[in-house]
Amino acid sequence: MKKIAQVGSTFVEVMFIVVIVCGISAFLIPRSLNQTSSARTIAMSTLSTALTTTVMLAKTEYKIEGGHTLIRMSGRQVKVAQGTGFPEGSPEGIGAALNHIHGFIPTFGQITTYNFSSSLANCNVTYDSSTGIVTAATQGC
C-alpha cells in the first residue's frame, strides 16, 4: 500500500493557531493603548516644561531689556505685559516666545490652552498670562 502525503492542516491545528493569535492580540492591544496614553501624558508634561521655561526666559529678557513691552527672543519680537514681563496670551506673545509647537493647537487668550489636534477632555496645557502660571492636565490623556 502506498502512503498518501498529508496536505494542509487538521481542524485542531488550525484552532490551536487561532487560539495563540487571539491570546497574543488580547495581550498586545491593551498594552498599545496604554502606550498611547503614556505618550500623550509625556507630550503634555514636556509642553508644560517648555512653556514654563519660555515664560521664565521672557521675564528675564524683559528685565535685561529695561522693562520694554516688546522684547527679542531667538530673533523674534515678543509682546509682554508691562510690570511682569509675562508674554501676552496671543500669537505675538506666548505664541512667538514658544515658537515651535508641532502637534498642538493653541487657543489664545488670557488663559491660553494647548490641545492635541484631536482635543481630549482633561488632556491639555494652560498658560495664564496674568500670573505666568502653566498647568498641565493629564488625567484624560
Tab-separated table of C-alpha atoms in Angstrom:
chain	number	residue	atom	x	y	z
A	1	MET	CA	0.000	0.000	0.000
A	2	LYS	CA	1.101	3.445	-0.867
A	3	LYS	CA	1.067	6.162	1.782
A	4	ILE	CA	-0.601	9.381	0.790
A	5	ALA	CA	1.220	12.504	1.976
A	6	GLN	CA	-0.820	14.752	4.207
A	7	VAL	CA	-1.507	18.120	2.640
A	8	GLY	CA	-2.879	21.016	4.665
A	9	SER	CA	-3.717	21.183	8.351
A	10	THR	CA	-6.232	19.471	10.535
A	11	PHE	CA	-9.044	21.393	12.160
A	12	VAL	CA	-7.375	21.004	15.580
A	13	GLU	CA	-4.122	22.523	14.302
A	14	VAL	CA	-5.947	25.497	12.789
A	15	MET	CA	-7.881	26.085	16.018
A	16	PHE	CA	-4.639	25.915	18.008
A	17	ILE	CA	-3.136	28.662	15.815
A	18	VAL	CA	-6.291	30.807	16.171
A	19	VAL	CA	-6.167	30.490	19.981
A	20	ILE	CA	-2.491	31.517	20.046
A	21	VAL	CA	-3.084	34.557	17.785
A	22	CYS	CA	-6.107	35.656	19.854
A	23	GLY	CA	-4.120	35.289	23.066
A	24	ILE	CA	-1.264	37.409	21.738
A	25	SER	CA	-3.753	40.048	20.487
A	26	ALA	CA	-5.536	40.136	23.839
A	27	PHE	CA	-2.188	40.883	25.488
A	28	LEU	CA	-0.795	43.405	22.981
A	29	ILE	CA	-3.828	45.567	22.148
A	30	PRO	CA	-4.394	46.888	25.712
A	31	ARG	CA	-0.652	47.415	26.051
A	32	SER	CA	-0.508	49.536	22.905
A	33	LEU	CA	-3.489	51.606	24.110
A	34	ASN	CA	-1.685	52.193	27.408
A	35	GLN	CA	1.429	53.274	25.491
A	36	THR	CA	-0.640	55.841	23.574
A	37	SER	CA	-1.929	57.282	26.841
A	38	SER	CA	1.602	57.385	28.262
A	39	ALA	CA	2.894	59.133	25.143
A	40	ARG	CA	0.157	61.791	25.385
A	41	THR	CA	0.891	62.349	29.071
A	42	ILE	CA	4.616	62.737	28.375
A	43	ALA	CA	3.924	65.127	25.484
A	44	MET	CA	1.734	67.345	27.694
A	45	SER	CA	4.290	67.300	30.514
A	46	THR	CA	7.055	68.218	28.079
A	47	LEU	CA	4.984	71.082	26.638
A	48	SER	CA	4.273	72.289	30.176
A	49	THR	CA	8.004	72.350	30.943
A	50	ALA	CA	8.752	74.153	27.671
A	51	LEU	CA	6.101	76.801	28.407
A	52	THR	CA	7.325	77.317	31.974
A	53	THR	CA	10.908	77.733	30.753
A	54	THR	CA	9.784	80.118	28.000
A	55	VAL	CA	7.885	82.284	30.499
A	56	MET	CA	10.945	82.464	32.790
A	57	LEU	CA	13.204	83.361	29.859
A	58	ALA	CA	10.786	86.069	28.693
A	59	LYS	CA	10.635	87.557	32.178
A	60	THR	CA	14.444	87.557	32.389
A	61	GLU	CA	14.775	89.131	28.934
A	62	TYR	CA	12.181	91.746	29.925
A	63	LYS	CA	14.359	92.783	32.879
A	64	ILE	CA	17.554	92.749	30.811
A	65	GLU	CA	15.998	94.933	28.102
A	66	GLY	CA	14.849	97.526	30.646
A	67	GLY	CA	11.155	96.765	31.004
A	68	HIS	CA	10.014	97.246	27.411
A	69	THR	CA	6.759	95.606	26.330
A	70	LEU	CA	8.406	94.307	23.141
A	71	ILE	CA	11.382	92.048	23.765
A	72	ARG	CA	13.512	89.876	21.473
A	73	MET	CA	13.691	86.132	21.966
A	74	SER	CA	15.545	83.942	19.456
A	75	GLY	CA	15.372	86.743	16.907
A	76	ARG	CA	11.593	87.216	17.277
A	77	GLN	CA	9.697	90.107	18.798
A	78	VAL	CA	7.563	89.011	21.728
A	79	LYS	CA	4.835	91.115	23.370
A	80	VAL	CA	4.995	91.022	27.165
A	81	ALA	CA	2.961	92.653	29.928
A	82	GLN	CA	4.272	95.869	31.455
A	83	GLY	CA	5.415	95.287	35.033
A	84	THR	CA	5.545	91.482	34.953
A	85	GLY	CA	7.313	90.585	31.724
A	86	PHE	CA	4.947	87.654	31.188
A	87	PRO	CA	4.239	87.010	27.496
A	88	GLU	CA	0.755	88.074	26.404
A	89	GLY	CA	-1.764	85.337	25.676
A	90	SER	CA	-1.588	85.953	21.933
A	91	PRO	CA	0.248	84.739	18.819
A	92	GLU	CA	2.559	87.771	19.194
A	93	GLY	CA	3.142	86.984	22.888
A	94	ILE	CA	3.387	83.392	24.090
A	95	GLY	CA	2.997	82.121	20.513
A	96	ALA	CA	6.106	83.985	19.332
A	97	ALA	CA	8.034	83.204	22.523
A	98	LEU	CA	7.396	79.456	22.333
A	99	ASN	CA	7.893	79.460	18.557
A	100	HIS	CA	7.560	75.742	17.570
A	101	ILE	CA	4.685	73.623	18.862
A	102	HIS	CA	4.202	70.831	16.320
A	103	GLY	CA	1.206	68.651	17.111
A	104	PHE	CA	-0.516	71.129	19.443
A	105	ILE	CA	-3.291	73.627	18.702
A	106	PRO	CA	-3.287	76.805	20.820
A	107	THR	CA	-6.401	78.777	21.748
A	108	PHE	CA	-5.075	82.204	22.706
A	109	GLY	CA	-6.497	84.453	25.406
A	110	GLN	CA	-5.731	85.486	28.986
A	111	ILE	CA	-5.823	81.744	29.597
A	112	THR	CA	-4.144	80.172	26.564
A	113	THR	CA	-4.920	76.482	26.128
A	114	TYR	CA	-2.840	73.992	24.145
A	115	ASN	CA	-4.584	70.817	22.946
A	116	PHE	CA	-3.706	67.998	20.594
A	117	SER	CA	-5.151	68.393	17.106
A	118	SER	CA	-7.895	65.983	18.227
A	119	SER	CA	-8.851	67.560	21.545
A	120	LEU	CA	-9.257	65.297	24.597
A	121	ALA	CA	-11.048	66.312	27.797
A	122	ASN	CA	-8.623	66.837	30.696
A	123	CYS	CA	-5.590	66.468	28.449
A	124	ASN	CA	-4.177	69.940	27.801
A	125	VAL	CA	-1.787	72.608	28.999
A	126	THR	CA	-2.917	76.090	30.021
A	127	TYR	CA	-0.933	79.301	30.373
A	128	ASP	CA	-2.315	82.193	32.419
A	129	SER	CA	-0.783	85.377	31.007
A	130	SER	CA	-1.770	87.444	34.082
A	131	THR	CA	0.153	85.211	36.535
A	132	GLY	CA	2.642	83.381	34.297
A	133	ILE	CA	1.423	80.045	35.692
A	134	VAL	CA	1.495	76.987	33.431
A	135	THR	CA	-0.702	73.997	34.315
A	136	ALA	CA	-0.786	70.539	32.704
A	137	ALA	CA	-3.969	68.456	32.890
A	138	THR	CA	-3.128	64.851	32.022
A	139	GLN	CA	-5.959	62.858	33.659
A	140	GLY	CA	-7.755	62.396	30.331
A	141	CYS	CA	-4.727	61.559	28.206
